[in-house]
Amino acid sequence: MRLRRGRTAVGTALAAIALATLSACSSSDTATDSGIPPSTTSAAPAEGAAAQPGAGQVTDAQRAAFGQAHQGALALVAFGGLGGEQGVGEQVRTLGPELAEHGRALDEQIRALATAQGVALGDQIAAEQQAVLADLQARSGQAFDQAWLQTVLDLQQQAGDAANAVLNDPNASAEAKAAARDALTALDATVAKLRQAAGAAGATTPRSVDAGTGGQAASGDVPVVPPVLAGLGVVLLGAAGWWLRRRAA
Amino acid sequence: MSRRRWPAVLVACCGVICLATGVVLWPGDGSRSVEAADLGAVPAALGAGAEPGDAAAGPGAAPSWPGHVPADAGLAPPGSRPAPAEPAAAGSEPVELSLPGRGVTAPVVPVGADPAGALAVPDSPRTVGWWAPGALAGGAAGNVVIAGHVDSATAGVGVMAVLPSLVADEQVLLRGADGRTFAYRVATRRHYAKARLPAEVFARTGAPRLVLVTCGGRFDPGSRSYDDNIMVEALPART
C-alpha cells in the first residue's frame, strides 16, 4: 500500500506543479507585473473558447507554461504506457500504467484551463520526447527497465526543478507556492522509492569501474639493486658460515 | 669470542644488512603498471555544460536529449494544426565491439550497477559490458559506455588491454542487435584515479559519444586491483 501511494504521487506531484505554474502565471494581471516582457501578440482564442473570460489576453509566459505542463502530462502518458507494455520487472510493469493514468488526468485538467484561457494545445508529444520514446522502444528486457527507470527519474528531476522555480519566483502567488511545496514533499517520497527501485534493478549511475584483477596486462622495469643486495647478503652469510665451520674443524 | 672469528662475524653482519636492505626494497609486482599516455584534448564529454549543438556535436547532431522540453513545446500556433513531430532515428543495443586495426572483436552484454554502486563489468575479460541505462549505439544523444576487464586473475589479459595503445582517429565499430554497424573514431584518452572517475562518463545527455573504460595505472597485487581507470572517447564517424 505504501508503495502504491508513492507511485500515485508521481502523477499527483507533476499535476500540482503544472497547475501551480499556471496559477503563478494567471495570478499576474499583466505580463509587465510579473516581470515578463509584454506579449507582442495575443493568442487567438481556441475553438469554442472565444466567449470565455480572459480569452485573447494570454501572455507568452502563460502560453509557455501551458505548453510545458501539457508536454509533461503527455510525457507521463507516453512513458507510463510504454513501461506497462514493454517492462519486464514487476515494478516497472505496475508503475507504468499508474504514471499513464495520472498523466491523462493531469492533461484533462490542463486542457480545461487552457480552453478557458483561449490557448490551443496540440495532441502530439514533442519531437525531443518522441526521440526518447523511440530510444526506449529499441531496448528490451532488463536494459529497457533500467533505461526506463532512469528516464522517469529524469522526469522527477524536472518536476522538482519546476516546483523550485515557482518557490523562487517573487511574483508567484501564495497559492502557487503552497502547491509547489506540496508537490516537492510528494516528489521527495516518490524519488526515494524510484531510486530504491532503480537500485534493485541496477539502474543507478555507477560510482566506479573495477576492471582488472590479474595484473598480467601490467608491465614495468625490473629493479636491479634490491635483488643484487639480497643476493650479496646471502653470499656473505654463506661465506661467513663456511669460514666459521672451517675454523671450528 | 676468539679473535679469529671476528672477520667471519663482520662478514655475516654485512650479509644480514645487505639481505635485509634487499628484501625491504624488493618491489615484487607492486611497481608493475598499465601506462596510457593522454591523447587529444580534454574530452568534450567531460566539459561543463556539454549539450547537443555545441561545437563538438557538429552540424549533424540532433538537438534532442531526455527530459528537455522546449518552452513552446506542445503549443499550437493560433489557427493552425500542430506540426507533425519527427523523432530522430533510434539507435540499437550494442552486441559486438570490434577494433579492426587491432584484430579485436568482443561480444557486448548489457550491464548495470551492482549493489555497491560499481559497474558490473562481465567476469570474462573477453566480453565487455554496455551500461544499459546509457545511450544506444548510434543513438542521437548521450554516451555509449562500454567497459571491460584489462585482465583477470583467472582468465588472463582482456580485450580492453589495447586501450592504452589506441591512436587518434582509429576506427571502433559497434554492431547493434538489429544488424546495423556504427562507426566511431578515437578522439581522446585520459586516465583518472578510480575514486575520481568523472560522473559525466555516464552522461545520458549531450552529443553522442562512445566511451570505452578499463583499468590502468599501478597494479596492487595485495588487493588485486589497479589504481586508475583509462577512458577512451570516440566520436561518431562522419559518413
GROMACS .gro file of N, CA and C in nm, chain A residues 42-44 63-68 70-71 119-132 134-136 138-140 142-144 146-147 150-151 154-155 158 199 202-221 223 225-227 229-234 236-237 239-240 243-244 247-248, chain B residues 4-5 7-8 11-12 14-16 18-19 21-22 25-27 31-34 63-71 73-76 78 82-88 90-91 93 111-113 116-119 121 130-136 147-153 156-157 194 197 202 204 213-215 219 224-226 229:
model
  480
   42SER      N    1  -0.128   3.857  -2.906
   42SER     CA    2  -0.223   3.786  -2.821
   42SER      C    3  -0.261   3.656  -2.887
   43ALA      N    4  -0.274   3.554  -2.803
   43ALA     CA    5  -0.314   3.426  -2.857
   43ALA      C    6  -0.458   3.432  -2.903
   44ALA      N    7  -0.483   3.373  -3.017
   44ALA     CA    8  -0.620   3.367  -3.065
   44ALA      C    9  -0.697   3.269  -2.979
   63ARG      N   10   0.132   3.103  -2.218
   63ARG     CA   11   0.132   3.000  -2.323
   63ARG      C   12   0.247   2.902  -2.301
   64ALA      N   13   0.363   2.955  -2.263
   64ALA     CA   14   0.478   2.866  -2.240
   64ALA      C   15   0.448   2.772  -2.125
   65ALA      N   16   0.385   2.824  -2.020
   65ALA     CA   17   0.353   2.740  -1.904
   65ALA      C   18   0.255   2.630  -1.943
   66PHE      N   19   0.153   2.669  -2.022
   66PHE     CA   20   0.057   2.568  -2.068
   66PHE      C   21   0.129   2.462  -2.151
   67GLY      N   22   0.218   2.507  -2.238
   67GLY     CA   23   0.290   2.412  -2.324
   67GLY      C   24   0.374   2.316  -2.244
   68GLN      N   25   0.444   2.369  -2.146
   68GLN     CA   26   0.530   2.281  -2.065
   68GLN      C   27   0.448   2.182  -1.984
   70HIS      N   28   0.147   2.080  -2.047
   70HIS     CA   29   0.083   1.986  -2.139
   70HIS      C   30   0.182   1.879  -2.184
   71GLN      N   31   0.302   1.921  -2.218
   71GLN     CA   32   0.402   1.824  -2.262
   71GLN      C   33   0.443   1.730  -2.147
  119VAL      N   34  -0.622   2.913  -2.506
  119VAL     CA   35  -0.495   2.862  -2.557
  119VAL      C   36  -0.518   2.726  -2.621
  120ALA      N   37  -0.472   2.713  -2.745
  120ALA     CA   38  -0.486   2.585  -2.815
  120ALA      C   39  -0.365   2.497  -2.788
  121LEU      N   40  -0.392   2.373  -2.755
  121LEU     CA   41  -0.283   2.279  -2.728
  121LEU      C   42  -0.283   2.168  -2.833
  122GLY      N   43  -0.166   2.128  -2.874
  122GLY     CA   44  -0.156   2.021  -2.973
  122GLY      C   45  -0.178   1.885  -2.910
  123ASP      N   46  -0.182   1.785  -2.996
  123ASP     CA   47  -0.206   1.648  -2.949
  123ASP      C   48  -0.079   1.565  -2.946
  124GLN      N   49   0.025   1.618  -3.008
  124GLN     CA   50   0.144   1.534  -3.022
  124GLN      C   51   0.250   1.568  -2.918
  125ILE      N   52   0.317   1.465  -2.877
  125ILE     CA   53   0.430   1.483  -2.787
  125ILE      C   54   0.544   1.546  -2.866
  126ALA      N   55   0.624   1.627  -2.799
  126ALA     CA   56   0.733   1.698  -2.868
  126ALA      C   57   0.831   1.600  -2.932
  127ALA      N   58   0.896   1.648  -3.038
  127ALA     CA   59   0.989   1.563  -3.112
  127ALA      C   60   1.100   1.510  -3.021
  128GLU      N   61   1.144   1.595  -2.928
  128GLU     CA   62   1.251   1.552  -2.837
  128GLU      C   63   1.207   1.434  -2.752
  129GLN      N   64   1.084   1.443  -2.703
  129GLN     CA   65   1.033   1.333  -2.620
  129GLN      C   66   1.006   1.210  -2.705
  130GLN      N   67   0.965   1.231  -2.830
  130GLN     CA   68   0.944   1.117  -2.919
  130GLN      C   69   1.075   1.044  -2.944
  131ALA      N   70   1.183   1.121  -2.952
  131ALA     CA   71   1.313   1.058  -2.973
  131ALA      C   72   1.350   0.973  -2.852
  132VAL      N   73   1.319   1.023  -2.734
  132VAL     CA   74   1.348   0.946  -2.613
  132VAL      C   75   1.263   0.819  -2.608
  134ALA      N   76   1.143   0.659  -2.871
  134ALA     CA   77   1.196   0.566  -2.971
  134ALA      C   78   1.322   0.497  -2.919
  135ASP      N   79   1.402   0.573  -2.844
  135ASP     CA   80   1.523   0.517  -2.784
  135ASP      C   81   1.487   0.405  -2.687
  136LEU      N   82   1.385   0.430  -2.605
  136LEU     CA   83   1.343   0.327  -2.509
  136LEU      C   84   1.284   0.206  -2.580
  138ALA      N   85   1.361   0.082  -2.849
  138ALA     CA   86   1.464   0.000  -2.915
  138ALA      C   87   1.532  -0.094  -2.817
  139ARG      N   88   1.495  -0.086  -2.692
  139ARG     CA   89   1.558  -0.170  -2.588
  139ARG      C   90   1.463  -0.283  -2.550
  140SER      N   91   1.519  -0.382  -2.485
  140SER     CA   92   1.436  -0.494  -2.441
  140SER      C   93   1.491  -0.548  -2.309
  142GLN      N   94   1.587  -0.641  -1.935
  142GLN     CA   95   1.635  -0.563  -1.821
  142GLN      C   96   1.692  -0.428  -1.866
  143ALA      N   97   1.752  -0.426  -1.986
  143ALA     CA   98   1.807  -0.300  -2.037
  143ALA      C   99   1.697  -0.196  -2.053
  144PHE      N  100   1.579  -0.240  -2.095
  144PHE     CA  101   1.467  -0.146  -2.106
  144PHE      C  102   1.428  -0.094  -1.968
  146GLN      N  103   1.595  -0.068  -1.698
  146GLN     CA  104   1.696   0.022  -1.640
  146GLN      C  105   1.689   0.160  -1.704
  147ALA      N  106   1.679   0.163  -1.836
  147ALA     CA  107   1.674   0.293  -1.904
  147ALA      C  108   1.542   0.365  -1.873
  150GLN      N  109   1.564   0.526  -1.533
  150GLN     CA  110   1.646   0.647  -1.539
  150GLN      C  111   1.568   0.762  -1.602
  151THR      N  112   1.492   0.733  -1.706
  151THR     CA  113   1.415   0.838  -1.773
  151THR      C  114   1.308   0.895  -1.680
  154ASP      N  115   1.457   1.117  -1.442
  154ASP     CA  116   1.483   1.248  -1.505
  154ASP      C  117   1.358   1.335  -1.500
  155LEU      N  118   1.242   1.272  -1.526
  155LEU     CA  119   1.116   1.347  -1.520
  155LEU      C  120   1.093   1.403  -1.380
  158GLN      N  121   1.300   1.705  -1.333
  158GLN     CA  122   1.241   1.823  -1.399
  158GLN      C  123   1.125   1.878  -1.316
  199GLY      N  124   1.783   0.110  -0.781
  199GLY     CA  125   1.895   0.039  -0.721
  199GLY      C  126   1.878  -0.112  -0.731
  202GLY      N  127   1.957  -0.227  -1.075
  202GLY     CA  128   2.090  -0.195  -1.127
  202GLY      C  129   2.088  -0.076  -1.219
  203ALA      N  130   1.987   0.010  -1.205
  203ALA     CA  131   1.971   0.122  -1.297
  203ALA      C  132   2.034   0.251  -1.247
  204THR      N  133   2.101   0.246  -1.135
  204THR     CA  134   2.164   0.368  -1.085
  204THR      C  135   2.293   0.397  -1.163
  205THR      N  136   2.336   0.520  -1.156
  205THR     CA  137   2.460   0.557  -1.223
  205THR      C  138   2.578   0.505  -1.142
  206PRO      N  139   2.667   0.427  -1.205
  206PRO     CA  140   2.779   0.370  -1.128
  206PRO      C  141   2.871   0.480  -1.073
  207ARG      N  142   2.930   0.448  -0.960
  207ARG     CA  143   3.025   0.541  -0.900
  207ARG      C  144   3.169   0.500  -0.929
  208SER      N  145   3.188   0.377  -0.974
  208SER     CA  146   3.324   0.333  -1.002
  208SER      C  147   3.322   0.220  -1.104
  209VAL      N  148   3.439   0.195  -1.161
  209VAL     CA  149   3.455   0.084  -1.255
  209VAL      C  150   3.579   0.005  -1.213
  210ASP      N  151   3.559  -0.117  -1.167
  210ASP     CA  152   3.670  -0.205  -1.131
  210ASP      C  153   3.686  -0.306  -1.242
  211ALA      N  154   3.791  -0.291  -1.318
  211ALA     CA  155   3.802  -0.371  -1.441
  211ALA      C  156   3.944  -0.424  -1.459
  212GLY      N  157   3.991  -0.498  -1.362
  212GLY     CA  158   4.122  -0.560  -1.375
  212GLY      C  159   4.162  -0.625  -1.243
  213THR      N  160   4.188  -0.756  -1.247
  213THR     CA  161   4.221  -0.826  -1.123
  213THR      C  162   4.346  -0.913  -1.136
  214GLY      N  163   4.399  -0.926  -1.257
  214GLY     CA  164   4.508  -1.021  -1.276
  214GLY      C  165   4.647  -0.963  -1.268
  215GLY      N  166   4.664  -0.846  -1.325
  215GLY     CA  167   4.797  -0.785  -1.328
  215GLY      C  168   4.880  -0.829  -1.448
  216GLN      N  169   4.825  -0.922  -1.531
  216GLN     CA  170   4.904  -0.968  -1.644
  216GLN      C  171   4.927  -0.859  -1.747
  217ALA      N  172   4.834  -0.764  -1.756
  217ALA     CA  173   4.850  -0.657  -1.854
  217ALA      C  174   4.950  -0.553  -1.808
  218ALA      N  175   4.985  -0.557  -1.680
  218ALA     CA  176   5.077  -0.457  -1.626
  218ALA      C  177   5.221  -0.495  -1.661
  219SER      N  178   5.300  -0.395  -1.682
  219SER     CA  179   5.442  -0.418  -1.711
  219SER      C  180   5.521  -0.310  -1.638
  220GLY      N  181   5.653  -0.328  -1.635
  220GLY     CA  182   5.735  -0.227  -1.570
  220GLY      C  183   5.880  -0.269  -1.572
  221ASP      N  184   5.971  -0.176  -1.546
  221ASP     CA  185   6.114  -0.207  -1.542
  221ASP      C  186   6.143  -0.292  -1.419
  223PRO      N  187   6.357  -0.387  -1.124
  223PRO     CA  188   6.461  -0.319  -1.048
  223PRO      C  189   6.582  -0.411  -1.028
  225VAL      N  190   6.882  -0.317  -0.815
  225VAL     CA  191   6.951  -0.303  -0.687
  225VAL      C  192   6.898  -0.397  -0.579
  226PRO      N  193   6.769  -0.404  -0.554
  226PRO     CA  194   6.723  -0.491  -0.445
  226PRO      C  195   6.763  -0.638  -0.464
  227PRO      N  196   6.745  -0.698  -0.582
  227PRO     CA  197   6.788  -0.837  -0.596
  227PRO      C  198   6.939  -0.855  -0.576
  229LEU      N  199   7.138  -0.671  -0.388
  229LEU     CA  200   7.167  -0.658  -0.245
  229LEU      C  201   7.129  -0.786  -0.171
  230ALA      N  202   7.011  -0.837  -0.203
  230ALA     CA  203   6.967  -0.959  -0.136
  230ALA      C  204   7.060  -1.075  -0.168
  231GLY      N  205   7.099  -1.085  -0.295
  231GLY     CA  206   7.190  -1.191  -0.335
  231GLY      C  207   7.325  -1.179  -0.267
  232LEU      N  208   7.377  -1.057  -0.260
  232LEU     CA  209   7.505  -1.033  -0.194
  232LEU      C  210   7.497  -1.071  -0.046
  233GLY      N  211   7.382  -1.037   0.016
  233GLY     CA  212   7.364  -1.073   0.156
  233GLY      C  213   7.369  -1.223   0.177
  234VAL      N  214   7.304  -1.299   0.090
  234VAL     CA  215   7.305  -1.445   0.101
  234VAL      C  216   7.447  -1.498   0.085
  236LEU      N  217   7.732  -1.340   0.140
  236LEU     CA  218   7.815  -1.304   0.256
  236LEU      C  219   7.782  -1.392   0.377
  237LEU      N  220   7.655  -1.418   0.398
  237LEU     CA  221   7.618  -1.505   0.509
  237LEU      C  222   7.673  -1.647   0.488
  239ALA      N  223   7.938  -1.725   0.315
  239ALA     CA  224   8.083  -1.720   0.330
  239ALA      C  225   8.122  -1.717   0.478
  240ALA      N  226   8.047  -1.640   0.557
  240ALA     CA  227   8.075  -1.631   0.699
  240ALA      C  228   8.054  -1.768   0.766
  243TRP      N  229   8.334  -1.994   0.672
  243TRP     CA  230   8.455  -1.956   0.745
  243TRP      C  231   8.450  -2.011   0.887
  244LEU      N  232   8.342  -1.993   0.956
  244LEU     CA  233   8.330  -2.036   1.094
  244LEU      C  234   8.339  -2.188   1.106
  247ARG      N  235   8.698  -2.289   1.065
  247ARG     CA  236   8.779  -2.262   1.183
  247ARG      C  237   8.749  -2.362   1.295
  248ALA      N  238   8.623  -2.401   1.300
  248ALA     CA  239   8.585  -2.492   1.408
  248ALA      C  240   8.639  -2.633   1.385
  253ARG      N  241   9.000  -1.486   1.604
  253ARG     CA  242   8.998  -1.539   1.467
  253ARG      C  243   8.858  -1.536   1.405
  254ARG      N  244   8.759  -1.530   1.492
  254ARG     CA  245   8.621  -1.533   1.440
  254ARG      C  246   8.568  -1.394   1.401
  256PRO      N  247   8.653  -1.166   1.177
  256PRO     CA  248   8.625  -1.140   1.034
  256PRO      C  249   8.499  -1.209   0.986
  257ALA      N  250   8.475  -1.332   1.031
  257ALA     CA  251   8.355  -1.405   0.989
  257ALA      C  252   8.228  -1.336   1.040
  260VAL      N  253   8.168  -1.029   0.834
  260VAL     CA  254   8.111  -1.063   0.703
  260VAL      C  255   7.964  -1.102   0.719
  261ALA      N  256   7.934  -1.178   0.824
  261ALA     CA  257   7.795  -1.219   0.847
  261ALA      C  258   7.706  -1.098   0.872
  263CYS      N  259   7.755  -0.793   0.762
  263CYS     CA  260   7.736  -0.726   0.632
  263CYS      C  261   7.632  -0.802   0.548
  264GLY      N  262   7.639  -0.933   0.555
  264GLY     CA  263   7.544  -1.014   0.479
  264GLY      C  264   7.401  -0.990   0.525
  265VAL      N  265   7.384  -0.985   0.656
  265VAL     CA  266   7.248  -0.960   0.710
  265VAL      C  267   7.196  -0.824   0.666
  267CYS      N  268   7.286  -0.646   0.403
  267CYS     CA  269   7.256  -0.647   0.258
  267CYS      C  270   7.125  -0.720   0.231
  268LEU      N  271   7.108  -0.836   0.295
  268LEU     CA  272   6.987  -0.915   0.272
  268LEU      C  273   6.862  -0.838   0.317
  270THR      N  274   6.826  -0.513   0.351
  270THR     CA  275   6.801  -0.397   0.263
  270THR      C  276   6.739  -0.442   0.132
  271GLY      N  277   6.793  -0.550   0.078
  271GLY     CA  278   6.737  -0.600  -0.048
  271GLY      C  279   6.592  -0.640  -0.035
  274LEU      N  280   6.366  -0.328   0.000
  274LEU     CA  281   6.349  -0.253  -0.125
  274LEU      C  282   6.284  -0.335  -0.236
  275TRP      N  283   6.273  -0.466  -0.210
  275TRP     CA  284   6.217  -0.552  -0.316
  275TRP      C  285   6.074  -0.509  -0.347
  276PRO      N  286   6.046  -0.472  -0.471
  276PRO     CA  287   5.913  -0.421  -0.504
  276PRO      C  288   5.811  -0.528  -0.535
  280SER      N  289   5.541  -0.250  -0.860
  280SER     CA  290   5.578  -0.142  -0.950
  280SER      C  291   5.525  -0.164  -1.091
  281ARG      N  292   5.457  -0.275  -1.110
  281ARG     CA  293   5.406  -0.302  -1.243
  281ARG      C  294   5.279  -0.220  -1.266
  282SER      N  295   5.266  -0.172  -1.387
  282SER     CA  296   5.151  -0.086  -1.414
  282SER      C  297   5.113  -0.092  -1.561
  283VAL      N  298   4.992  -0.047  -1.588
  283VAL     CA  299   4.945  -0.028  -1.725
  283VAL      C  300   4.950   0.121  -1.751
  312PRO      N  301   1.946   1.793  -3.189
  312PRO     CA  302   1.929   1.861  -3.060
  312PRO      C  303   1.820   1.796  -2.977
  313SER      N  304   1.840   1.675  -2.937
  313SER     CA  305   1.740   1.609  -2.855
  313SER      C  306   1.808   1.533  -2.743
  314TRP      N  307   1.753   1.543  -2.625
  314TRP     CA  308   1.807   1.467  -2.514
  314TRP      C  309   1.696   1.448  -2.413
  315PRO      N  310   1.705   1.338  -2.337
  315PRO     CA  311   1.595   1.306  -2.247
  315PRO      C  312   1.560   1.419  -2.153
  316GLY      N  313   1.436   1.441  -2.140
  316GLY     CA  314   1.393   1.535  -2.039
  316GLY      C  315   1.386   1.679  -2.083
  317HIS      N  316   1.443   1.712  -2.196
  317HIS     CA  317   1.441   1.852  -2.236
  317HIS      C  318   1.315   1.884  -2.311
  318VAL      N  319   1.242   1.980  -2.263
  318VAL     CA  320   1.120   2.022  -2.330
  318VAL      C  321   1.131   2.169  -2.361
  319PRO      N  322   1.127   2.206  -2.485
  319PRO     CA  323   1.135   2.347  -2.519
  319PRO      C  324   1.016   2.423  -2.462
  320ALA      N  325   1.037   2.551  -2.439
  320ALA     CA  326   0.935   2.631  -2.371
  320ALA      C  327   0.803   2.632  -2.446
  322ALA      N  328   0.691   2.391  -2.642
  322ALA     CA  329   0.652   2.257  -2.688
  322ALA      C  330   0.505   2.233  -2.663
  323GLY      N  331   0.442   2.170  -2.758
  323GLY     CA  332   0.303   2.132  -2.741
  323GLY      C  333   0.205   2.244  -2.771
  324LEU      N  334   0.254   2.360  -2.807
  324LEU     CA  335   0.164   2.471  -2.835
  324LEU      C  336   0.129   2.473  -2.982
  325ALA      N  337   0.004   2.488  -3.009
  325ALA     CA  338  -0.038   2.502  -3.147
  325ALA      C  339  -0.051   2.650  -3.179
  327PRO      N  340  -0.188   2.984  -3.313
  327PRO     CA  341  -0.329   3.016  -3.334
  327PRO      C  342  -0.370   2.991  -3.477
  331PRO      N  343  -0.117   2.140  -3.515
  331PRO     CA  344   0.019   2.112  -3.467
  331PRO      C  345   0.100   2.043  -3.575
  332ALA      N  346   0.225   2.089  -3.586
  332ALA     CA  347   0.313   2.029  -3.686
  332ALA      C  348   0.348   1.888  -3.644
  333PRO      N  349   0.352   1.797  -3.741
  333PRO     CA  350   0.388   1.659  -3.704
  333PRO      C  351   0.531   1.653  -3.654
  334ALA      N  352   0.549   1.585  -3.542
  334ALA     CA  353   0.683   1.573  -3.486
  334ALA      C  354   0.757   1.460  -3.555
  335GLU      N  355   0.885   1.481  -3.580
  335GLU     CA  356   0.965   1.379  -3.646
  335GLU      C  357   1.076   1.336  -3.552
  336PRO      N  358   1.060   1.221  -3.488
  336PRO     CA  359   1.164   1.176  -3.396
  336PRO      C  360   1.291   1.138  -3.469
  337ALA      N  361   1.404   1.159  -3.402
  337ALA     CA  362   1.531   1.117  -3.460
  337ALA      C  363   1.537   0.966  -3.463
  339ALA      N  364   1.627   0.607  -3.388
  339ALA     CA  365   1.678   0.548  -3.265
  339ALA      C  366   1.800   0.463  -3.295
  340GLY      N  367   1.881   0.444  -3.193
  340GLY     CA  368   1.998   0.358  -3.207
  340GLY      C  369   1.961   0.213  -3.185
  342GLU      N  370   2.072  -0.159  -2.946
  342GLU     CA  371   2.151  -0.217  -2.836
  342GLU      C  372   2.279  -0.280  -2.893
  360VAL      N  373   2.490  -0.440  -1.896
  360VAL     CA  374   2.521  -0.449  -1.753
  360VAL      C  375   2.466  -0.324  -1.683
  361GLY      N  376   2.451  -0.336  -1.553
  361GLY     CA  377   2.407  -0.223  -1.472
  361GLY      C  378   2.506  -0.201  -1.359
  362ALA      N  379   2.457  -0.140  -1.254
  362ALA     CA  380   2.541  -0.117  -1.137
  362ALA      C  381   2.514  -0.227  -1.035
  365ALA      N  382   2.689  -0.240  -0.469
  365ALA     CA  383   2.787  -0.149  -0.408
  365ALA      C  384   2.804  -0.021  -0.488
  366GLY      N  385   2.736  -0.012  -0.601
  366GLY     CA  386   2.744   0.109  -0.681
  366GLY      C  387   2.851   0.107  -0.788
  367ALA      N  388   2.917  -0.008  -0.805
  367ALA     CA  389   3.019  -0.019  -0.911
  367ALA      C  390   2.955  -0.079  -1.036
  368LEU      N  391   3.010  -0.044  -1.151
  368LEU     CA  392   2.961  -0.102  -1.275
  368LEU      C  393   2.988  -0.252  -1.272
  370VAL      N  394   3.097  -0.510  -1.437
  370VAL     CA  395   3.172  -0.548  -1.556
  370VAL      C  396   3.169  -0.702  -1.569
  379TRP      N  397   2.803  -0.327  -2.170
  379TRP     CA  398   2.742  -0.198  -2.210
  379TRP      C  399   2.654  -0.152  -2.096
  380TRP      N  400   2.679  -0.029  -2.049
  380TRP     CA  401   2.596   0.026  -1.942
  380TRP      C  402   2.457   0.050  -1.999
  381ALA      N  403   2.365  -0.040  -1.966
  381ALA     CA  404   2.235  -0.045  -2.033
  381ALA      C  405   2.148   0.080  -2.015
  382PRO      N  406   2.152   0.150  -1.900
  382PRO     CA  407   2.070   0.272  -1.892
  382PRO      C  408   2.125   0.387  -1.978
  383GLY      N  409   2.243   0.371  -2.030
  383GLY     CA  410   2.304   0.478  -2.111
  383GLY      C  411   2.254   0.476  -2.254
  384ALA      N  412   2.328   0.548  -2.339
  384ALA     CA  413   2.285   0.564  -2.477
  384ALA      C  414   2.299   0.435  -2.556
  385LEU      N  415   2.217   0.425  -2.661
  385LEU     CA  416   2.226   0.314  -2.754
  385LEU      C  417   2.337   0.341  -2.855
  396ALA      N  418   3.255  -0.109  -2.103
  396ALA     CA  419   3.364  -0.134  -2.008
  396ALA      C  420   3.402  -0.281  -2.008
  397GLY      N  421   3.530  -0.308  -1.988
  397GLY     CA  422   3.575  -0.446  -1.982
  397GLY      C  423   3.703  -0.457  -1.899
  398HIS      N  424   3.727  -0.578  -1.849
  398HIS     CA  425   3.848  -0.600  -1.769
  398HIS      C  426   3.973  -0.591  -1.856
  399VAL      N  427   4.074  -0.522  -1.805
  399VAL     CA  428   4.202  -0.519  -1.875
  399VAL      C  429   4.270  -0.654  -1.861
  400ASP      N  430   4.247  -0.720  -1.749
  400ASP     CA  431   4.296  -0.857  -1.729
  400ASP      C  432   4.219  -0.920  -1.613
  401SER      N  433   4.240  -1.048  -1.599
  401SER     CA  434   4.168  -1.122  -1.496
  401SER      C  435   4.263  -1.223  -1.432
  402ALA      N  436   4.249  -1.243  -1.303
  402ALA     CA  437   4.336  -1.337  -1.232
  402ALA      C  438   4.318  -1.480  -1.284
  405GLY      N  439   4.340  -1.428  -1.767
  405GLY     CA  440   4.446  -1.362  -1.842
  405GLY      C  441   4.410  -1.222  -1.892
  406VAL      N  442   4.483  -1.181  -1.993
  406VAL     CA  443   4.469  -1.045  -2.046
  406VAL      C  444   4.337  -1.032  -2.123
  443LYS      N  445   4.079   0.597  -0.975
  443LYS     CA  446   3.946   0.533  -0.973
  443LYS      C  447   3.843   0.613  -0.894
  446LEU      N  448   3.685   0.909  -1.104
  446LEU     CA  449   3.626   0.892  -1.237
  446LEU      C  450   3.507   0.987  -1.249
  451PHE      N  451   2.911   0.882  -1.756
  451PHE     CA  452   2.783   0.812  -1.774
  451PHE      C  453   2.671   0.909  -1.816
  453ARG      N  454   2.382   1.080  -1.993
  453ARG     CA  455   2.279   1.031  -2.086
  453ARG      C  456   2.231   1.142  -2.177
  462VAL      N  457   3.599   0.207  -2.130
  462VAL     CA  458   3.659   0.220  -1.997
  462VAL      C  459   3.721   0.087  -1.955
  463THR      N  460   3.841   0.095  -1.899
  463THR     CA  461   3.902  -0.022  -1.837
  463THR      C  462   3.991   0.026  -1.723
  464CYS      N  463   4.072  -0.064  -1.670
  464CYS     CA  464   4.159  -0.025  -1.559
  464CYS      C  465   4.302   0.000  -1.608
  468PHE      N  466   4.937  -0.162  -1.056
  468PHE     CA  467   4.863  -0.279  -1.010
  468PHE      C  468   4.908  -0.315  -0.869
  473ARG      N  469   4.473  -0.694  -0.556
  473ARG     CA  470   4.445  -0.741  -0.692
  473ARG      C  471   4.357  -0.641  -0.767
  474SER      N  472   4.402  -0.518  -0.766
  474SER     CA  473   4.328  -0.415  -0.840
  474SER      C  474   4.424  -0.307  -0.887
  475TYR      N  475   4.377  -0.231  -0.983
  475TYR     CA  476   4.455  -0.119  -1.036
  475TYR      C  477   4.412   0.011  -0.968
  478ASN      N  478   4.156   0.433  -1.376
  478ASN     CA  479   4.074   0.396  -1.491
  478ASN      C  480   4.130   0.464  -1.615
   0.00000   0.00000   0.00000
